[in-house]
């Protein structure tokens, strides 16, 4: 039976960052659950900044999520 994992994050990450995160998460799942590579599915959903809110603030108004607070 496959092991499935979904990660949600703000849009705007580079392709390299996404690929590394996918590989890292898959590696941990394989190690921790003694699973083969073909048993693990990892998916990243990038969320547009106008589609979610945290603490009453839209994501596009959050400096830390827009790279302005880094």
PDB file of N, CA and C in Angstrom:
ATOM      1  N   UNK A   1       0.847  -1.167   0.000  1.00  0.00           N
ATOM      2  CA  UNK A   1       0.000   0.000   0.000  1.00  0.00           C
ATOM      3  C   UNK A   1       0.899   1.238   0.000  1.00  0.00           C
ATOM      4  N   UNK A   2       0.592   2.236  -0.857  1.00  0.00           N
ATOM      5  CA  UNK A   2       1.449   3.415  -0.923  1.00  0.00           C
ATOM      6  C   UNK A   2       1.302   4.311   0.310  1.00  0.00           C
ATOM      7  N   UNK A   3       2.380   5.019   0.593  1.00  0.00           N
ATOM      8  CA  UNK A   3       2.391   6.049   1.627  1.00  0.00           C
ATOM      9  C   UNK A   3       2.285   7.372   0.890  1.00  0.00           C
ATOM     10  N   UNK A   4       1.299   8.180   1.283  1.00  0.00           N
ATOM     11  CA  UNK A   4       1.071   9.428   0.571  1.00  0.00           C
ATOM     12  C   UNK A   4       1.227  10.611   1.516  1.00  0.00           C
ATOM     13  N   UNK A   5       1.847  11.682   1.011  1.00  0.00           N
ATOM     14  CA  UNK A   5       2.077  12.876   1.805  1.00  0.00           C
ATOM     15  C   UNK A   5       1.834  14.095   0.928  1.00  0.00           C
ATOM     16  N   UNK A   6       1.092  15.053   1.454  1.00  0.00           N
ATOM     17  CA  UNK A   6       0.833  16.299   0.744  1.00  0.00           C
ATOM     18  C   UNK A   6       1.366  17.461   1.578  1.00  0.00           C
ATOM     19  N   UNK A   7       2.085  18.359   0.928  1.00  0.00           N
ATOM     20  CA  UNK A   7       2.661  19.528   1.587  1.00  0.00           C
ATOM     21  C   UNK A   7       2.076  20.767   0.913  1.00  0.00           C
ATOM     22  N   UNK A   8       1.605  21.712   1.719  1.00  0.00           N
ATOM     23  CA  UNK A   8       1.098  22.971   1.179  1.00  0.00           C
ATOM     24  C   UNK A   8       2.013  24.102   1.613  1.00  0.00           C
ATOM     25  N   UNK A   9       2.338  24.989   0.672  1.00  0.00           N
ATOM     26  CA  UNK A   9       3.199  26.109   0.980  1.00  0.00           C
ATOM     27  C   UNK A   9       2.894  27.270   0.053  1.00  0.00           C
ATOM     28  N   UNK A  10       3.302  28.482   0.439  1.00  0.00           N
ATOM     29  CA  UNK A  10       3.062  29.635  -0.426  1.00  0.00           C
ATOM     30  C   UNK A  10       3.775  29.468  -1.760  1.00  0.00           C
ATOM     31  N   UNK A  11       3.147  29.942  -2.823  1.00  0.00           N
ATOM     32  CA  UNK A  11       3.784  29.870  -4.133  1.00  0.00           C
ATOM     33  C   UNK A  11       5.026  30.752  -4.149  1.00  0.00           C
ATOM     34  N   UNK A  12       5.908  30.460  -5.092  1.00  0.00           N
ATOM     35  CA  UNK A  12       7.077  31.300  -5.277  1.00  0.00           C
ATOM     36  C   UNK A  12       8.404  30.625  -5.003  1.00  0.00           C
ATOM     37  N   UNK A  13       8.388  29.375  -4.571  1.00  0.00           N
ATOM     38  CA  UNK A  13       9.643  28.663  -4.353  1.00  0.00           C
ATOM     39  C   UNK A  13      10.242  28.279  -5.707  1.00  0.00           C
ATOM     40  N   UNK A  14      11.552  28.141  -5.749  1.00  0.00           N
ATOM     41  CA  UNK A  14      12.198  27.754  -7.006  1.00  0.00           C
ATOM     42  C   UNK A  14      11.969  26.268  -7.276  1.00  0.00           C
ATOM     43  N   UNK A  15      12.155  25.883  -8.519  1.00  0.00           N
ATOM     44  CA  UNK A  15      12.023  24.480  -8.892  1.00  0.00           C
ATOM     45  C   UNK A  15      13.023  23.634  -8.115  1.00  0.00           C
ATOM     46  N   UNK A  16      14.217  24.163  -7.912  1.00  0.00           N
ATOM     47  CA  UNK A  16      15.242  23.432  -7.169  1.00  0.00           C
ATOM     48  C   UNK A  16      14.810  23.207  -5.717  1.00  0.00           C
ATOM     49  N   UNK A  17      14.216  24.228  -5.086  1.00  0.00           N
ATOM     50  CA  UNK A  17      13.743  24.086  -3.709  1.00  0.00           C
ATOM     51  C   UNK A  17      12.632  23.040  -3.622  1.00  0.00           C
ATOM     52  N   UNK A  18      11.729  23.066  -4.569  1.00  0.00           N
ATOM     53  CA  UNK A  18      10.616  22.110  -4.577  1.00  0.00           C
ATOM     54  C   UNK A  18      11.128  20.690  -4.760  1.00  0.00           C
ATOM     55  N   UNK A  19      12.020  20.501  -5.717  1.00  0.00           N
ATOM     56  CA  UNK A  19      12.550  19.155  -5.969  1.00  0.00           C
ATOM     57  C   UNK A  19      13.316  18.624  -4.763  1.00  0.00           C
ATOM     58  N   UNK A  20      14.097  19.495  -4.103  1.00  0.00           N
ATOM     59  CA  UNK A  20      14.841  19.063  -2.913  1.00  0.00           C
ATOM     60  C   UNK A  20      13.885  18.685  -1.790  1.00  0.00           C
ATOM     61  N   UNK A  21      12.850  19.486  -1.579  1.00  0.00           N
ATOM     62  CA  UNK A  21      11.871  19.185  -0.532  1.00  0.00           C
ATOM     63  C   UNK A  21      11.161  17.863  -0.824  1.00  0.00           C
ATOM     64  N   UNK A  22      10.767  17.650  -2.074  1.00  0.00           N
ATOM     65  CA  UNK A  22      10.111  16.391  -2.445  1.00  0.00           C
ATOM     66  C   UNK A  22      11.017  15.196  -2.142  1.00  0.00           C
ATOM     67  N   UNK A  23      12.272  15.311  -2.544  1.00  0.00           N
ATOM     68  CA  UNK A  23      13.226  14.216  -2.317  1.00  0.00           C
ATOM     69  C   UNK A  23      13.472  13.998  -0.828  1.00  0.00           C
ATOM     70  N   UNK A  24      13.607  15.094  -0.071  1.00  0.00           N
ATOM     71  CA  UNK A  24      13.864  14.979   1.371  1.00  0.00           C
ATOM     72  C   UNK A  24      12.698  14.320   2.100  1.00  0.00           C
ATOM     73  N   UNK A  25      11.482  14.761   1.786  1.00  0.00           N
ATOM     74  CA  UNK A  25      10.295  14.188   2.443  1.00  0.00           C
ATOM     75  C   UNK A  25      10.165  12.720   2.078  1.00  0.00           C
ATOM     76  N   UNK A  26      10.342  12.399   0.799  1.00  0.00           N
ATOM     77  CA  UNK A  26      10.248  11.000   0.370  1.00  0.00           C
ATOM     78  C   UNK A  26      11.291  10.142   1.083  1.00  0.00           C
ATOM     79  N   UNK A  27      12.489  10.654   1.215  1.00  0.00           N
ATOM     80  CA  UNK A  27      13.562   9.909   1.879  1.00  0.00           C
ATOM     81  C   UNK A  27      13.217   9.610   3.340  1.00  0.00           C
ATOM     82  N   UNK A  28      12.692  10.600   4.045  1.00  0.00           N
ATOM     83  CA  UNK A  28      12.321  10.396   5.446  1.00  0.00           C
ATOM     84  C   UNK A  28      11.205   9.362   5.560  1.00  0.00           C
ATOM     85  N   UNK A  29      10.200   9.448   4.696  1.00  0.00           N
ATOM     86  CA  UNK A  29       9.098   8.491   4.747  1.00  0.00           C
ATOM     87  C   UNK A  29       9.594   7.073   4.466  1.00  0.00           C
ATOM     88  N   UNK A  30      10.494   6.926   3.481  1.00  0.00           N
ATOM     89  CA  UNK A  30      11.032   5.604   3.183  1.00  0.00           C
ATOM     90  C   UNK A  30      11.811   5.052   4.379  1.00  0.00           C
ATOM     91  N   UNK A  31      12.619   5.906   4.997  1.00  0.00           N
ATOM     92  CA  UNK A  31      13.426   5.476   6.143  1.00  0.00           C
ATOM     93  C   UNK A  31      12.551   5.132   7.336  1.00  0.00           C
ATOM     94  N   UNK A  32      11.659   6.051   7.715  1.00  0.00           N
ATOM     95  CA  UNK A  32      10.877   5.870   8.936  1.00  0.00           C
ATOM     96  C   UNK A  32       9.836   4.755   8.836  1.00  0.00           C
ATOM     97  N   UNK A  33       9.359   4.489   7.618  1.00  0.00           N
ATOM     98  CA  UNK A  33       8.331   3.458   7.455  1.00  0.00           C
ATOM     99  C   UNK A  33       8.845   2.223   6.727  1.00  0.00           C
ATOM    100  N   UNK A  34      10.167   2.144   6.559  1.00  0.00           N
ATOM    101  CA  UNK A  34      10.785   0.992   5.876  1.00  0.00           C
ATOM    102  C   UNK A  34      10.067   0.702   4.553  1.00  0.00           C
ATOM    103  N   UNK A  35       9.879   1.743   3.780  1.00  0.00           N
ATOM    104  CA  UNK A  35       9.154   1.629   2.516  1.00  0.00           C
ATOM    105  C   UNK A  35      10.120   1.712   1.335  1.00  0.00           C
ATOM    106  N   UNK A  36       9.730   1.101   0.248  1.00  0.00           N
ATOM    107  CA  UNK A  36      10.481   1.193  -0.998  1.00  0.00           C
ATOM    108  C   UNK A  36      10.094   2.486  -1.715  1.00  0.00           C
ATOM    109  N   UNK A  37      10.980   2.972  -2.568  1.00  0.00           N
ATOM    110  CA  UNK A  37      10.735   4.226  -3.285  1.00  0.00           C
ATOM    111  C   UNK A  37       9.420   4.200  -4.062  1.00  0.00           C
ATOM    112  N   UNK A  38       9.089   3.061  -4.654  1.00  0.00           N
ATOM    113  CA  UNK A  38       7.860   2.980  -5.445  1.00  0.00           C
ATOM    114  C   UNK A  38       6.593   2.944  -4.590  1.00  0.00           C
ATOM    115  N   UNK A  39       6.754   2.912  -3.270  1.00  0.00           N
ATOM    116  CA  UNK A  39       5.599   2.920  -2.368  1.00  0.00           C
ATOM    117  C   UNK A  39       5.283   4.320  -1.837  1.00  0.00           C
ATOM    118  N   UNK A  40       6.145   5.288  -2.113  1.00  0.00           N
ATOM    119  CA  UNK A  40       6.003   6.624  -1.522  1.00  0.00           C
ATOM    120  C   UNK A  40       5.572   7.630  -2.584  1.00  0.00           C
ATOM    121  N   UNK A  41       4.565   8.406  -2.249  1.00  0.00           N
ATOM    122  CA  UNK A  41       4.061   9.482  -3.113  1.00  0.00           C
ATOM    123  C   UNK A  41       4.106  10.776  -2.308  1.00  0.00           C
ATOM    124  N   UNK A  42       4.752  11.804  -2.832  1.00  0.00           N
ATOM    125  CA  UNK A  42       4.812  13.100  -2.172  1.00  0.00           C
ATOM    126  C   UNK A  42       4.357  14.156  -3.179  1.00  0.00           C
ATOM    127  N   UNK A  43       3.495  15.052  -2.732  1.00  0.00           N
ATOM    128  CA  UNK A  43       2.951  16.081  -3.601  1.00  0.00           C
ATOM    129  C   UNK A  43       3.071  17.427  -2.896  1.00  0.00           C
ATOM    130  N   UNK A  44       3.477  18.455  -3.631  1.00  0.00           N
ATOM    131  CA  UNK A  44       3.502  19.813  -3.099  1.00  0.00           C
ATOM    132  C   UNK A  44       2.429  20.621  -3.806  1.00  0.00           C
ATOM    133  N   UNK A  45       1.587  21.254  -3.003  1.00  0.00           N
ATOM    134  CA  UNK A  45       0.579  22.183  -3.514  1.00  0.00           C
ATOM    135  C   UNK A  45       1.048  23.590  -3.192  1.00  0.00           C
ATOM    136  N   UNK A  46       1.244  24.398  -4.231  1.00  0.00           N
ATOM    137  CA  UNK A  46       1.608  25.789  -4.001  1.00  0.00           C
ATOM    138  C   UNK A  46       0.333  26.630  -3.960  1.00  0.00           C
ATOM    139  N   UNK A  47       0.198  27.381  -2.895  1.00  0.00           N
ATOM    140  CA  UNK A  47      -1.011  28.169  -2.686  1.00  0.00           C
ATOM    141  C   UNK A  47      -0.794  29.610  -3.134  1.00  0.00           C
ATOM    142  N   UNK A  48      -1.681  30.125  -3.989  1.00  0.00           N
ATOM    143  CA  UNK A  48      -1.602  31.548  -4.334  1.00  0.00           C
ATOM    144  C   UNK A  48      -1.844  32.387  -3.086  1.00  0.00           C
ATOM    145  N   UNK A  49      -1.154  33.489  -2.996  1.00  0.00           N
ATOM    146  CA  UNK A  49      -1.220  34.322  -1.798  1.00  0.00           C
ATOM    147  C   UNK A  49      -2.585  34.985  -1.585  1.00  0.00           C
ATOM    148  N   UNK A  50      -3.440  34.907  -2.566  1.00  0.00           N
ATOM    149  CA  UNK A  50      -4.787  35.466  -2.384  1.00  0.00           C
ATOM    150  C   UNK A  50      -5.810  34.381  -2.060  1.00  0.00           C
ATOM    151  N   UNK A  51      -5.336  33.212  -1.661  1.00  0.00           N
ATOM    152  CA  UNK A  51      -6.231  32.090  -1.374  1.00  0.00           C
ATOM    153  C   UNK A  51      -6.171  31.600   0.064  1.00  0.00           C
ATOM    154  N   UNK A  52      -5.390  32.257   0.922  1.00  0.00           N
ATOM    155  CA  UNK A  52      -5.390  31.824   2.317  1.00  0.00           C
ATOM    156  C   UNK A  52      -5.088  32.996   3.251  1.00  0.00           C
ATOM    157  N   UNK A  53      -5.478  32.788   4.490  1.00  0.00           N
ATOM    158  CA  UNK A  53      -5.368  33.818   5.520  1.00  0.00           C
ATOM    159  C   UNK A  53      -4.824  33.171   6.793  1.00  0.00           C
ATOM    160  N   UNK A  54      -4.051  33.915   7.558  1.00  0.00           N
ATOM    161  CA  UNK A  54      -3.532  33.424   8.841  1.00  0.00           C
ATOM    162  C   UNK A  54      -3.597  34.570   9.842  1.00  0.00           C
ATOM    163  N   UNK A  55      -4.211  34.321  10.951  1.00  0.00           N
ATOM    164  CA  UNK A  55      -4.328  35.353  11.979  1.00  0.00           C
ATOM    165  C   UNK A  55      -5.089  36.573  11.512  1.00  0.00           C
ATOM    166  N   UNK A  56      -6.024  36.383  10.597  1.00  0.00           N
ATOM    167  CA  UNK A  56      -6.816  37.497  10.084  1.00  0.00           C
ATOM    168  C   UNK A  56      -6.112  38.331   9.032  1.00  0.00           C
ATOM    169  N   UNK A  57      -4.939  37.888   8.572  1.00  0.00           N
ATOM    170  CA  UNK A  57      -4.171  38.646   7.587  1.00  0.00           C
ATOM    171  C   UNK A  57      -4.031  37.816   6.319  1.00  0.00           C
ATOM    172  N   UNK A  58      -4.356  38.421   5.186  1.00  0.00           N
ATOM    173  CA  UNK A  58      -4.177  37.730   3.910  1.00  0.00           C
ATOM    174  C   UNK A  58      -2.692  37.469   3.680  1.00  0.00           C
ATOM    175  N   UNK A  59      -2.388  36.357   3.058  1.00  0.00           N
ATOM    176  CA  UNK A  59      -0.991  35.965   2.847  1.00  0.00           C
ATOM    177  C   UNK A  59      -0.216  37.033   2.084  1.00  0.00           C
ATOM    178  N   UNK A  60      -0.856  37.694   1.115  1.00  0.00           N
ATOM    179  CA  UNK A  60      -0.121  38.691   0.338  1.00  0.00           C
ATOM    180  C   UNK A  60       0.228  39.927   1.163  1.00  0.00           C
ATOM    181  N   UNK A  61      -0.339  40.069   2.360  1.00  0.00           N
ATOM    182  CA  UNK A  61      -0.005  41.176   3.255  1.00  0.00           C
ATOM    183  C   UNK A  61       0.993  40.778   4.341  1.00  0.00           C
ATOM    184  N   UNK A  62       1.493  39.562   4.304  1.00  0.00           N
ATOM    185  CA  UNK A  62       2.434  39.070   5.315  1.00  0.00           C
ATOM    186  C   UNK A  62       3.859  39.223   4.806  1.00  0.00           C
ATOM    187  N   UNK A  63       4.627  40.150   5.383  1.00  0.00           N
ATOM    188  CA  UNK A  63       6.003  40.355   4.907  1.00  0.00           C
ATOM    189  C   UNK A  63       6.849  39.087   4.932  1.00  0.00           C
ATOM    190  N   UNK A  64       6.717  38.266   5.973  1.00  0.00           N
ATOM    191  CA  UNK A  64       7.546  37.058   6.062  1.00  0.00           C
ATOM    192  C   UNK A  64       7.258  36.073   4.939  1.00  0.00           C
ATOM    193  N   UNK A  65       6.030  36.057   4.430  1.00  0.00           N
ATOM    194  CA  UNK A  65       5.694  35.144   3.339  1.00  0.00           C
ATOM    195  C   UNK A  65       5.972  35.742   1.980  1.00  0.00           C
ATOM    196  N   UNK A  66       6.285  36.998   1.941  1.00  0.00           N
ATOM    197  CA  UNK A  66       6.542  37.673   0.655  1.00  0.00           C
ATOM    198  C   UNK A  66       8.008  37.975   0.437  1.00  0.00           C
ATOM    199  N   UNK A  67       8.867  37.450   1.319  1.00  0.00           N
ATOM    200  CA  UNK A  67      10.294  37.656   1.154  1.00  0.00           C
ATOM    201  C   UNK A  67      10.772  39.006   1.647  1.00  0.00           C
ATOM    202  N   UNK A  68       9.890  39.817   2.215  1.00  0.00           N
ATOM    203  CA  UNK A  68      10.285  41.152   2.671  1.00  0.00           C
ATOM    204  C   UNK A  68      10.830  41.118   4.086  1.00  0.00           C
ATOM    205  N   UNK A  69      10.534  40.059   4.819  1.00  0.00           N
ATOM    206  CA  UNK A  69      11.007  39.988   6.186  1.00  0.00           C
ATOM    207  C   UNK A  69      12.244  39.132   6.344  1.00  0.00           C
ATOM    208  N   UNK A  70      12.779  38.661   5.234  1.00  0.00           N
ATOM    209  CA  UNK A  70      13.930  37.758   5.298  1.00  0.00           C
ATOM    210  C   UNK A  70      15.224  38.523   5.228  1.00  0.00           C
TER     211      UNK A  70
END
